[in-house]
mmCIF file of C-alpha atoms in Angstrom:
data_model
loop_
_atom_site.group_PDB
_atom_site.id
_atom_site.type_symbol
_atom_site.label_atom_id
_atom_site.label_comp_id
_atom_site.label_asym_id
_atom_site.label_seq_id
_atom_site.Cartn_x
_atom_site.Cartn_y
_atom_site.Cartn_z
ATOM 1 C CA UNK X 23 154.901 64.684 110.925
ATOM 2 C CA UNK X 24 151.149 65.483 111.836
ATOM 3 C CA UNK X 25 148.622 63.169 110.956
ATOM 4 C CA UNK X 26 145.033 63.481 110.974
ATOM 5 C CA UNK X 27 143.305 59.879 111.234
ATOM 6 C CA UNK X 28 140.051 59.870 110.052
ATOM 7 C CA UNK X 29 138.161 56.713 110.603
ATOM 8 C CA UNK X 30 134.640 55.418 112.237
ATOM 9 C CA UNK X 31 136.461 52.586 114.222
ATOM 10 C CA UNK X 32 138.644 53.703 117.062
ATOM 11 C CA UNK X 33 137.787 53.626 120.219
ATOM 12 C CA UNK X 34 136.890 56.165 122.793
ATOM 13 C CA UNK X 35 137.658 54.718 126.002
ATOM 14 C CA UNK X 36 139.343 51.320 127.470
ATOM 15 C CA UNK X 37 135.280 50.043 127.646
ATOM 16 C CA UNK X 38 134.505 51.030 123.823
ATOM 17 C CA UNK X 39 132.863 47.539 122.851
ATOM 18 C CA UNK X 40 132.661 46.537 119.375
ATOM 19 C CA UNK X 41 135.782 48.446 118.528
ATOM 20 C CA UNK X 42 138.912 46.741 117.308
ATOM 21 C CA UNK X 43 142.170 48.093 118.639
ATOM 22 C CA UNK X 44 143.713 47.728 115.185
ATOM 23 C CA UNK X 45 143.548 51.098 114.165
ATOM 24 C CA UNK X 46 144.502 51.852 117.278
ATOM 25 C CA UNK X 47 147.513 50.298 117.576
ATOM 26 C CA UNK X 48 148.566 52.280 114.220
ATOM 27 C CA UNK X 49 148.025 55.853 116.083
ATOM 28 C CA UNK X 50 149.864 54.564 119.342
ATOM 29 C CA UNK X 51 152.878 53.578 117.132
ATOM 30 C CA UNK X 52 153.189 56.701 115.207
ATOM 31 C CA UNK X 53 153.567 58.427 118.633
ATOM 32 C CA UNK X 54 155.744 55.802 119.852
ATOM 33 C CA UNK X 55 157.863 56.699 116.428
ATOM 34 C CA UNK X 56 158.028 60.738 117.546
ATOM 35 C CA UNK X 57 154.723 61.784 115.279
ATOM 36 C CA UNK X 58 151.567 63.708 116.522
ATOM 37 C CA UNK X 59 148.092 62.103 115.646
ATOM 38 C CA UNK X 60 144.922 63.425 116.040
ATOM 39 C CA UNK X 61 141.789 61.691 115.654
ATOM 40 C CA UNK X 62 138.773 62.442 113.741
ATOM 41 C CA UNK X 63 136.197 59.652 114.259
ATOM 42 C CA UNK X 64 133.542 60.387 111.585
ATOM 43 C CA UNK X 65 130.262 57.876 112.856
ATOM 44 C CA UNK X 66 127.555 57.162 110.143
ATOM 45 C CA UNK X 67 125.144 56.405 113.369
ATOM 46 C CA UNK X 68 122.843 54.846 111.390
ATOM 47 C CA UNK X 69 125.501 52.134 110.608
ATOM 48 C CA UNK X 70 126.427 52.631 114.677
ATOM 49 C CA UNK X 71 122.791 51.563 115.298
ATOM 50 C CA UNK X 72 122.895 48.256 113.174
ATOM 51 C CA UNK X 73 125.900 46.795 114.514
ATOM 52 C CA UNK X 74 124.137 47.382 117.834
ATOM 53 C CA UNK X 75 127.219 49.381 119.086
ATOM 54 C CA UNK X 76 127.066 53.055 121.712
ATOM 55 C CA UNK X 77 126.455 56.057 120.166
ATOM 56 C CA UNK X 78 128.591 58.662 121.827
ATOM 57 C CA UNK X 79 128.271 62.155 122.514
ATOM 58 C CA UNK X 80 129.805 64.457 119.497
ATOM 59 C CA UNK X 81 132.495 66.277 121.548
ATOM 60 C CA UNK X 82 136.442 66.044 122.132
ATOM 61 C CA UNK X 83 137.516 63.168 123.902
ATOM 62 C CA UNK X 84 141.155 62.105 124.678
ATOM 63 C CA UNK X 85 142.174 58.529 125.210
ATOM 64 C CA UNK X 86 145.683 57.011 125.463
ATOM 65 C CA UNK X 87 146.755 60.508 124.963
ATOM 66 C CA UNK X 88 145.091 60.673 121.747
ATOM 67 C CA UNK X 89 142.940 63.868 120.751
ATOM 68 C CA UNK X 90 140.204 62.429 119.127
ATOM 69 C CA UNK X 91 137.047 64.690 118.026
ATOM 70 C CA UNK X 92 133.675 62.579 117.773
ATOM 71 C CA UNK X 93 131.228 63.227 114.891
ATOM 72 C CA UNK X 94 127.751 61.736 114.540
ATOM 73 C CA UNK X 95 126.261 61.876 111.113
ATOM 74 C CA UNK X 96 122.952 60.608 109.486
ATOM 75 C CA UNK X 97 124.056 61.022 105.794
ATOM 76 C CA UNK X 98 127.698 60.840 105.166
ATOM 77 C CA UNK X 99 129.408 63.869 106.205
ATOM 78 C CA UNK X 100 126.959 66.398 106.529
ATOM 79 C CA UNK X 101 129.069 68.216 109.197
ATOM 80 C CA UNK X 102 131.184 71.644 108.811
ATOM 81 C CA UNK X 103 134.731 71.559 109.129
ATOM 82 C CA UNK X 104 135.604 74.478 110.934
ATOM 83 C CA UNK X 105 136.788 72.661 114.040
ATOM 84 C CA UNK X 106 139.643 71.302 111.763
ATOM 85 C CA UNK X 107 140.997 75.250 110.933
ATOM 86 C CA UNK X 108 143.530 75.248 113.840
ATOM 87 C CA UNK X 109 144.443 72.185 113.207
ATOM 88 C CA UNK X 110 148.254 71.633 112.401
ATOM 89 C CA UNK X 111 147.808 68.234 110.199
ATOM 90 C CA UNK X 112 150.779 67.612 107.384
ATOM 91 C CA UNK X 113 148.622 64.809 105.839
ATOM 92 C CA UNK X 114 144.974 62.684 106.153
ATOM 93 C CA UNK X 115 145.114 59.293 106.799
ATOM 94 C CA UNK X 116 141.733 57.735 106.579
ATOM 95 C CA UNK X 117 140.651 54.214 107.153
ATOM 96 C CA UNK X 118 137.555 52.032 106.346
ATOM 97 C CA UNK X 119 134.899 53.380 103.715
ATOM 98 C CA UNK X 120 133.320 56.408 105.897
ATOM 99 C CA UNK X 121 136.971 57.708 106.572
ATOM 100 C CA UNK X 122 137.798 57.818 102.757
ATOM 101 C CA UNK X 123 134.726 59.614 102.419
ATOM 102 C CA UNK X 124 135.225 62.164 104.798
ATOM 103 C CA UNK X 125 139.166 62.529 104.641
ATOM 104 C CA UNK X 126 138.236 63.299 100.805
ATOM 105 C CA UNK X 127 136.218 66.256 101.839
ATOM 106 C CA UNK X 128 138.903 67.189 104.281
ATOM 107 C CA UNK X 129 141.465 67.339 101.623
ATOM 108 C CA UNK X 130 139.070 69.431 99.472
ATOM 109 C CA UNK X 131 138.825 71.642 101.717
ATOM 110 C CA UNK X 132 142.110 72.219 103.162
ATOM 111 C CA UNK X 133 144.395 71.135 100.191
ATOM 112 C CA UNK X 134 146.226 68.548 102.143
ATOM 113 C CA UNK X 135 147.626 65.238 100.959
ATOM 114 C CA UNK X 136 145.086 62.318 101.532
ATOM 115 C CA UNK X 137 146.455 58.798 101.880
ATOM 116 C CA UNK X 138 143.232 56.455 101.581
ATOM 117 C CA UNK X 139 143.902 52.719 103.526
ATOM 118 C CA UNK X 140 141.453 50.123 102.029
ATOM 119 C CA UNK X 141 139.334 47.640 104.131
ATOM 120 C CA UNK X 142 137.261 44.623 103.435
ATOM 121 C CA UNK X 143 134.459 46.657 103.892
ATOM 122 C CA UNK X 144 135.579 49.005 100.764
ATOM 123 C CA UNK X 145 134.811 45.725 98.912
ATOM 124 C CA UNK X 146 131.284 45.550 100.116
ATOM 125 C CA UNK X 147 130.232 49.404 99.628
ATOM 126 C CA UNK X 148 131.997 49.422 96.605
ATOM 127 C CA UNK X 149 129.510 46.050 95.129
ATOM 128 C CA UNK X 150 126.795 46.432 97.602
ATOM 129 C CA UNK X 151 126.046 49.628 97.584
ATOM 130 C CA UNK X 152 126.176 50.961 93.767
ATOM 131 C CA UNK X 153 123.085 53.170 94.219
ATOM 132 C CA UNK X 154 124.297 55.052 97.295
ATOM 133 C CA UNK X 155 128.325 55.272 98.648
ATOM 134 C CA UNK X 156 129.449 53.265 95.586
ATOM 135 C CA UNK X 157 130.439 56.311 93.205
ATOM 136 C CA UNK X 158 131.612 58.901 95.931
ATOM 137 C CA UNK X 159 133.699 55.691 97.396
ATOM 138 C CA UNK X 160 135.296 54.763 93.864
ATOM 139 C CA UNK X 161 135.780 58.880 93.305
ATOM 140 C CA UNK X 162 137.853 59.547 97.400
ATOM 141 C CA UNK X 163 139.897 56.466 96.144
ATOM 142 C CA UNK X 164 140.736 57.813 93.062
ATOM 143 C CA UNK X 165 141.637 61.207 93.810
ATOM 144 C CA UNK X 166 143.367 60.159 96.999
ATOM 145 C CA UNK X 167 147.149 60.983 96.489
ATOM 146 C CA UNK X 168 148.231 57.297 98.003
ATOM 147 C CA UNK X 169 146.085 54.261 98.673
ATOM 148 C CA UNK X 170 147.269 51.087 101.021
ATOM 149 C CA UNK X 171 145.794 48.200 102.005
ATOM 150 C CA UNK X 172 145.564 45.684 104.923
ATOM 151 C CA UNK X 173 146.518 42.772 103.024
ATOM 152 C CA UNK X 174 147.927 41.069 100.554
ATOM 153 C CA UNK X 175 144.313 39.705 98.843
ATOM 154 C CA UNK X 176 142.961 42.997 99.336
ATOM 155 C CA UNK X 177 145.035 44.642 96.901
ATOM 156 C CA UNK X 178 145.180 41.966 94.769
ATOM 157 C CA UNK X 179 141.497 42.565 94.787
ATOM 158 C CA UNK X 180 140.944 45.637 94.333
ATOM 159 C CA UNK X 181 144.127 46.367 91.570
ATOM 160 C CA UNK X 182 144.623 49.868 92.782
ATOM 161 C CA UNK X 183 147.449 51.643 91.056
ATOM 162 C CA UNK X 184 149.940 52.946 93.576
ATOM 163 C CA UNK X 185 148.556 50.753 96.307
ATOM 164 C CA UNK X 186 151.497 50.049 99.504
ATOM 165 C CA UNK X 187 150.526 47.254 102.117
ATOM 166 C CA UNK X 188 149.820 48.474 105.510
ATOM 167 C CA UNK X 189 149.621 45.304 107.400
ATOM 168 C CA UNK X 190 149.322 44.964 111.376
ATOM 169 C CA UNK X 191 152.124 44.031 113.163
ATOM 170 C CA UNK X 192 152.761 41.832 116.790
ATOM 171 C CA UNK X 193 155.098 43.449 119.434
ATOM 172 C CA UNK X 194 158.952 41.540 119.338
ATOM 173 C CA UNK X 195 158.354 40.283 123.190
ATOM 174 C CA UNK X 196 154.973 38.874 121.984
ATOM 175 C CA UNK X 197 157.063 36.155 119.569
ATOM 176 C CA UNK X 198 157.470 33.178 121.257
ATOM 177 C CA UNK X 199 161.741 31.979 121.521
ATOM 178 C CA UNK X 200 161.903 29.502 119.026
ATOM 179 C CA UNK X 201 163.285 26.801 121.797
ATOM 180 C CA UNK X 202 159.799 27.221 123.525
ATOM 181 C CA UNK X 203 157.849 26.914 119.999
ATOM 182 C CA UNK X 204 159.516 23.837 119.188
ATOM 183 C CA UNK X 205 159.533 21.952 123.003
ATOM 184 C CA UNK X 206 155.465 21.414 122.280
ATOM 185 C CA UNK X 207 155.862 19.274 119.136
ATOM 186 C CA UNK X 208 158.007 17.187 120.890
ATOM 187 C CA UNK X 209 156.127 13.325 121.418
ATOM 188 C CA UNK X 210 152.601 14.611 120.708
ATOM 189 C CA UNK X 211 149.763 12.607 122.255
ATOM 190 C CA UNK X 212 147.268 15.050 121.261
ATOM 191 C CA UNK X 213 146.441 17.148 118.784
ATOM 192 C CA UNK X 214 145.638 20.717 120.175
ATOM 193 C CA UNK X 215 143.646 23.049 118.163
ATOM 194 C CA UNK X 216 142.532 26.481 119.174
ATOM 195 C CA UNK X 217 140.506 29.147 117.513
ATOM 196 C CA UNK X 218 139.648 32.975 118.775
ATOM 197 C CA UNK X 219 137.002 34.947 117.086
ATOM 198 C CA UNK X 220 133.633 36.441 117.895
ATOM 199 C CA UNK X 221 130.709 33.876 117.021
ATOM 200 C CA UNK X 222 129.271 35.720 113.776
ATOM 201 C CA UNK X 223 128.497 33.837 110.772
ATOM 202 C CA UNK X 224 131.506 34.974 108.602
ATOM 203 C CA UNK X 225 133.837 33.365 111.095
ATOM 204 C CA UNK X 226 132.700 30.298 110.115
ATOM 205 C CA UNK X 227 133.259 28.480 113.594
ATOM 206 C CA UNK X 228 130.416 25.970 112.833
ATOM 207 C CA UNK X 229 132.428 25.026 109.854
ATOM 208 C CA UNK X 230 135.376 24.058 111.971
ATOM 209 C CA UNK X 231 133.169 21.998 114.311
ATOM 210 C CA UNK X 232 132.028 19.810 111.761
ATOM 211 C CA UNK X 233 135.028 18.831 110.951
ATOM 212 C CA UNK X 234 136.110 17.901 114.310
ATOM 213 C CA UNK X 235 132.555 15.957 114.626
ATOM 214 C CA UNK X 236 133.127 13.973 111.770
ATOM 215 C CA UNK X 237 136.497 13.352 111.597
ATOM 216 C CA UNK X 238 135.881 11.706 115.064
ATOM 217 C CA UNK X 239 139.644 11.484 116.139
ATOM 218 C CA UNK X 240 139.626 10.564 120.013
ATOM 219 C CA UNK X 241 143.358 12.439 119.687
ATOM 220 C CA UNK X 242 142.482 15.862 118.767
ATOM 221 C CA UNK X 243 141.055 18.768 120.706
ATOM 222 C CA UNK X 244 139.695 22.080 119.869
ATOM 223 C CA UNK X 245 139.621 24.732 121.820
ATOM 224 C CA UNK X 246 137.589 27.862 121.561
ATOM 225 C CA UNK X 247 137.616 31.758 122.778
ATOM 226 C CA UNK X 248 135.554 34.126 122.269
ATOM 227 C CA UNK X 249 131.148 34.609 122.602
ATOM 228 C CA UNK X 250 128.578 36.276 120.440
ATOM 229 C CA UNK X 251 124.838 35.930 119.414
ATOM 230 C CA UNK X 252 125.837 31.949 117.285
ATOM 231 C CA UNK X 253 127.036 30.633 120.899
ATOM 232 C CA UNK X 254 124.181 28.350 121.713
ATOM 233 C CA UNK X 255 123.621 26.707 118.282
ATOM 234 C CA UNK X 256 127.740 26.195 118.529
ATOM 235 C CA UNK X 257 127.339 24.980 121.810
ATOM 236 C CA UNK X 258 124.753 22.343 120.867
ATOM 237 C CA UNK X 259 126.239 21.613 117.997
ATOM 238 C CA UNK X 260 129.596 20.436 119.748
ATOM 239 C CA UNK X 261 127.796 18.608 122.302
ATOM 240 C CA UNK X 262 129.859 15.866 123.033
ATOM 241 C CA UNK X 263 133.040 16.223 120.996
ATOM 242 C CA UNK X 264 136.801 16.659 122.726
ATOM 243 C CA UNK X 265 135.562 20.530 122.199
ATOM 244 C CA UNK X 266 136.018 23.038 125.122
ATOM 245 C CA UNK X 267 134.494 26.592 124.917
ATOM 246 C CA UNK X 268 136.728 28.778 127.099
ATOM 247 C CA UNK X 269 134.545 31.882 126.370
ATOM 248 C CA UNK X 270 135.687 35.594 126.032
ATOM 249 C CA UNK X 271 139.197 35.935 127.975
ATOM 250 C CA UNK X 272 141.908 38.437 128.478
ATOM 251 C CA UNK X 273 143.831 39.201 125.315
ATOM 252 C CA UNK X 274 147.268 37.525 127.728
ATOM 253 C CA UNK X 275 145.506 34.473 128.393
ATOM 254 C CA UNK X 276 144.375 33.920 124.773
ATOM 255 C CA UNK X 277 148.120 34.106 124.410
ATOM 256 C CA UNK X 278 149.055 32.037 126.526
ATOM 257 C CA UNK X 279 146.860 29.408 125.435
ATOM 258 C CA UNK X 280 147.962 30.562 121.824
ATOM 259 C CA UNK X 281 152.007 29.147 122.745
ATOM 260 C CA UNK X 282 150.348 25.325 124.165
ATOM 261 C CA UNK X 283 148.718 24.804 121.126
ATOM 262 C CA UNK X 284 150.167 22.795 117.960
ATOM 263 C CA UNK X 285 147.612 24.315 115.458
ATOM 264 C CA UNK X 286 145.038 27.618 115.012
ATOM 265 C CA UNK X 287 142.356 27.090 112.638
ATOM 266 C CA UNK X 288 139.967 30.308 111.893
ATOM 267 C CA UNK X 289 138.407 29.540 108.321
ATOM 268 C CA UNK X 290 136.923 33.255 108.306
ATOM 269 C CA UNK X 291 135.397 34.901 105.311
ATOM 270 C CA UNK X 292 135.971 38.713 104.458
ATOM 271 C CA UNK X 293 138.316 39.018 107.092
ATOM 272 C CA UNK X 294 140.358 42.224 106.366
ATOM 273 C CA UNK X 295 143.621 41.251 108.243
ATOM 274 C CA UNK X 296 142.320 39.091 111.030
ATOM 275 C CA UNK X 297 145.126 39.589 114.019
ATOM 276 C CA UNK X 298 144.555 36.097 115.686
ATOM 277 C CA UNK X 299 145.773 34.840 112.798
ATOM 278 C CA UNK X 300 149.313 37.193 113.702
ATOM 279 C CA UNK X 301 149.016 36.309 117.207
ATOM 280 C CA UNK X 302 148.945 32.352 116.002
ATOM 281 C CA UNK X 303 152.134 32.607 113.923
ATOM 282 C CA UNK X 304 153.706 34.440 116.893
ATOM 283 C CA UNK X 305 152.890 31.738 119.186
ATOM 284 C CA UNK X 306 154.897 29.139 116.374
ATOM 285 C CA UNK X 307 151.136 27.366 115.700
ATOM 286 C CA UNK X 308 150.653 26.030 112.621
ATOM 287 C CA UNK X 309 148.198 29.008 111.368
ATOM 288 C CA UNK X 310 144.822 27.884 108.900
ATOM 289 C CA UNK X 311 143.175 30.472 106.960
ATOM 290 C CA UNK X 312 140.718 30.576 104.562
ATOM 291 C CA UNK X 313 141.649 31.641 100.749
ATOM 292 C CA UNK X 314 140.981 35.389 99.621
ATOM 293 C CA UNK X 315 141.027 36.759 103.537
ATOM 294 C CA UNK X 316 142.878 37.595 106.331
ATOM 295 C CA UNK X 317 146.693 36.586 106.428
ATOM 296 C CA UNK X 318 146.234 34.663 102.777
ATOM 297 C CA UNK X 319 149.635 35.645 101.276
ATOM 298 C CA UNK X 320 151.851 35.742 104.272
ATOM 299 C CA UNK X 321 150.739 32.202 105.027
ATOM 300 C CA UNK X 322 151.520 29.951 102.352
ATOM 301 C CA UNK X 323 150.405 26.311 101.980
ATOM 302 C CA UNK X 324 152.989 23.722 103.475
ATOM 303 C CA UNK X 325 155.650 26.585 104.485
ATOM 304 C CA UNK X 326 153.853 28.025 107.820
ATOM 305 C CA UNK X 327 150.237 27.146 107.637
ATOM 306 C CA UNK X 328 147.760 26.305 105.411
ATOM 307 C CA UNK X 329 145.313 28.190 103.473
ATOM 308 C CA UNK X 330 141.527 26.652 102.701
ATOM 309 C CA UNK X 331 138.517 26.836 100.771
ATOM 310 C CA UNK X 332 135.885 27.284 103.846
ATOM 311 C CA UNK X 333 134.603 24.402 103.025
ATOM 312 C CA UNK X 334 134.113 21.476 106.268
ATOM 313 C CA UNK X 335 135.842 18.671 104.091
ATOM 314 C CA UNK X 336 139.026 21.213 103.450
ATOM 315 C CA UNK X 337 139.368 21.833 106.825
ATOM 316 C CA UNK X 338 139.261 18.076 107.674
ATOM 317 C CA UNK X 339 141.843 17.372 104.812
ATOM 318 C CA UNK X 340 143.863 19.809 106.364
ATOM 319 C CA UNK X 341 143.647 18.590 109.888
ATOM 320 C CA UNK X 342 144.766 14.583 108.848
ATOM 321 C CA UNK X 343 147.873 15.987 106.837
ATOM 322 C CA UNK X 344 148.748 17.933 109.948
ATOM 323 C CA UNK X 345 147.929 15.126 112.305
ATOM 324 C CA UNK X 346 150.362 12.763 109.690
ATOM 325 C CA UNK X 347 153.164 15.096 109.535
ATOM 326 C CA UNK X 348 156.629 14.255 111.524
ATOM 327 C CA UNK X 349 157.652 15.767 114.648
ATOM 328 C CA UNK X 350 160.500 17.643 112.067
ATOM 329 C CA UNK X 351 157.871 18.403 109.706
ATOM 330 C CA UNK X 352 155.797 20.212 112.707
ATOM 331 C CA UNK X 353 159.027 22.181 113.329
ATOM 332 C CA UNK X 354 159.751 23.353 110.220
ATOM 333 C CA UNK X 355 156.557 25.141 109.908
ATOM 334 C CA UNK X 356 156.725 26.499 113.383
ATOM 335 C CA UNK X 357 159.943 27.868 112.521
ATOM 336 C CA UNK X 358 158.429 29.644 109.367
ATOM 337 C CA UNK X 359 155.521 30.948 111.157
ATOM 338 C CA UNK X 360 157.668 33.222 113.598
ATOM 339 C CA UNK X 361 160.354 34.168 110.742
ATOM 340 C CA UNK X 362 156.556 35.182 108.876
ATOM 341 C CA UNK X 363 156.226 37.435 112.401
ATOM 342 C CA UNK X 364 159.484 38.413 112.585
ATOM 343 C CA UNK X 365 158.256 39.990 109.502
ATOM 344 C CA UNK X 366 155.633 41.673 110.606
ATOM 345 C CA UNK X 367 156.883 43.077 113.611
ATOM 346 C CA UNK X 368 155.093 46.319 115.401
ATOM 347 C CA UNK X 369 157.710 48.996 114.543
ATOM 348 C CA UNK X 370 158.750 47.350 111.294
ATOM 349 C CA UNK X 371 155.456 47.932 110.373
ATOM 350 C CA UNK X 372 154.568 51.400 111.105
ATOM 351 C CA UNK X 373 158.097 52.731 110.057
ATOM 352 C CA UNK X 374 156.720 50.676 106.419
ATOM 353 C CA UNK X 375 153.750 52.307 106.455
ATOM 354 C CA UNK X 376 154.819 56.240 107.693
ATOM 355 C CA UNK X 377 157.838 55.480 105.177
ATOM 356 C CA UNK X 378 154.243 55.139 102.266
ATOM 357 C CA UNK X 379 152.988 58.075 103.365
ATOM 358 C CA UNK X 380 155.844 59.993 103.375
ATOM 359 C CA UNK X 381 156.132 60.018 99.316
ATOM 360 C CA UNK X 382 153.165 61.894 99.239
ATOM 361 C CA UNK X 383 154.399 64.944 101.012
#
């Protein structure tokens, strides 16, 4: 099959900052699975400009062996498509709210199938933005010939007819052996919590703090990766507490860090998939996420994690049942957060999601 991925977040280059890999990671899998991908990365620049990210040069770039043509636009898709006609493409896959725009066009234009994959950020140009994207959004969803979405809440939000999940999935060596999972609930002195996310306000971190300030429990930790523009106030704010701020580290090391830890607590808002929360389960932690985003509907309450209001006092409540529970208890759950990414493994994933788009063909 030939795919043509239309989206505004994929990286150029190893050094692309801002950029998540998750899309990514989709691409590099189809090609792992014997499929050809190539790359349209449509770039509203003024939205480029906001989120204070590079604005690249509009030319063909590959990366990861990845053709992937760059388009800059200052109204949405007010570019020809004539570098597309000798393009061999059986279908459009597009991703977050400018890709559904554009892959719409595309399909227009070319009379190729359009399968339309649905992002948190659908939600918020679809409410937000009723006087501008809001209509053309609602119109590429509807007339796309498939729609998916990254998780369960997100469909459940959106109630889109003919809607498959297309979830990210965690590489089978990344899952800890369940021996190794279990070993580090085994006489627990102390309580180790960790958290990875970039310090925005939607992530909530401060939340998370609170709760460890006034809780005041001499036997837990919390441990913290990542940096952004809310580090000082954090900083400040856990001044003090059993709270250590290893800053922004190598995806391994995060890891590694990930498989010491008993618990991983990220009560994030709008969070579309959130992989930390993946990487978590696959490390057998005890995985916290907040209701309505990210991994609520894979993680259930009392099975392999938690899921909270993002409320301070919830994630306290949370952390004294968890600090109560019995070494088997501990276990249990550890042993249904890897079956959860046993689940949700790489391949399984992508041989899901091609399986999705290969109705529409």
């Amino acid at each position: 099959m030939n795919i043509l991925l239309v989206t505004d977040l994929y990286p150029l280059n190893d050094t692309h900052r801002g950029i998540p890999k998750t899309i990514e990671n989709f691409a590099l899998s189809f090609c792992e699975l014997g499929h050809k991908v190539t790359v349209l990365r449509a770039d509203l620049v003024l939205n480029t400009l906001l989120r204070g990210r590079r604005i690249y040069p509009e030319k063909t770039y590959f990366h990861n062996g990845i053709k992937i043509y760059n388009k800059n636009f200052l109204l949405p898709f007010y570019f020809g498509l004539d570098f597309l006609k000798n393009e061999d493409f059986d279908v459009i896959i597009s991703h977050m709210p400018s890709g559904s725009l554009c892959g719409a066009k595309i399909k227009k234009r070319f009379k190729k199938p359009h399968a339309a994959i649905v992002h948190s950020s659908d939600i918020e140009v679809l409410e937000k933005y009723k006087f501008f994207f809001s209509g053309a959004l609602k119109s590429a969803l509807k007339n796309a010939d498939i729609t998916g979405a990254r998780s369960i809440w997100l469909r459940e939000r959106l109630g889109l007819k003919n809607t498959f999940l297309a979830p990210s999935g965690i590489k089978k060596e990344e899952i800890i052996p369940r021996n190794e999972a279990f070993k580090k609930f085994d006489n627990i002195k102390t309580l180790k919590i960790i958290t990875a996310a970039s310090f925005i306000k939607r992530k909530n971190i401060n939340l998370l703090i609170d709760a460890i300030k006034e809780l005041n429990m001499p036997d837990i930790t919390l441990k913290i990766f990542g940096g952004g523009r809310e580090e000082r106030a954090l900083k400040k704010e856990a001044r003090g507490l059993n709270i250590e701020f290893a800053g922004q580290k190598p995806r391994s090391e995060v890891l590694e860090e990930m498989r010491r830890s008993h618990v991983f607590i990220l009560p994030s808002v709008k969070e579309t998939f959130g992989l930390s929360y993946l990487e978590a389960l696959a490390s057998g932690c005890i995985t916290v996420c907040s209701e309505k985003s990210g991994l609520d509907g894979w993680i259930c309450n009392l099975k392999n994690g938690f899921i909270i209001k993002p409320e301070t006092n919830d994630i306290k409540r949370v952390i004294k049942t968890i600090r109560k529970m019995s070494t088997e208890q501990m276990k249990e759950m550890s042993k249904n957060a890897l079956k959860t990414a046993d689940e949700l493994e790489y391949y399984k994933c992508a041989e899901n999601y091609l399986e999705n788009i290969k109705k529409i063909l």
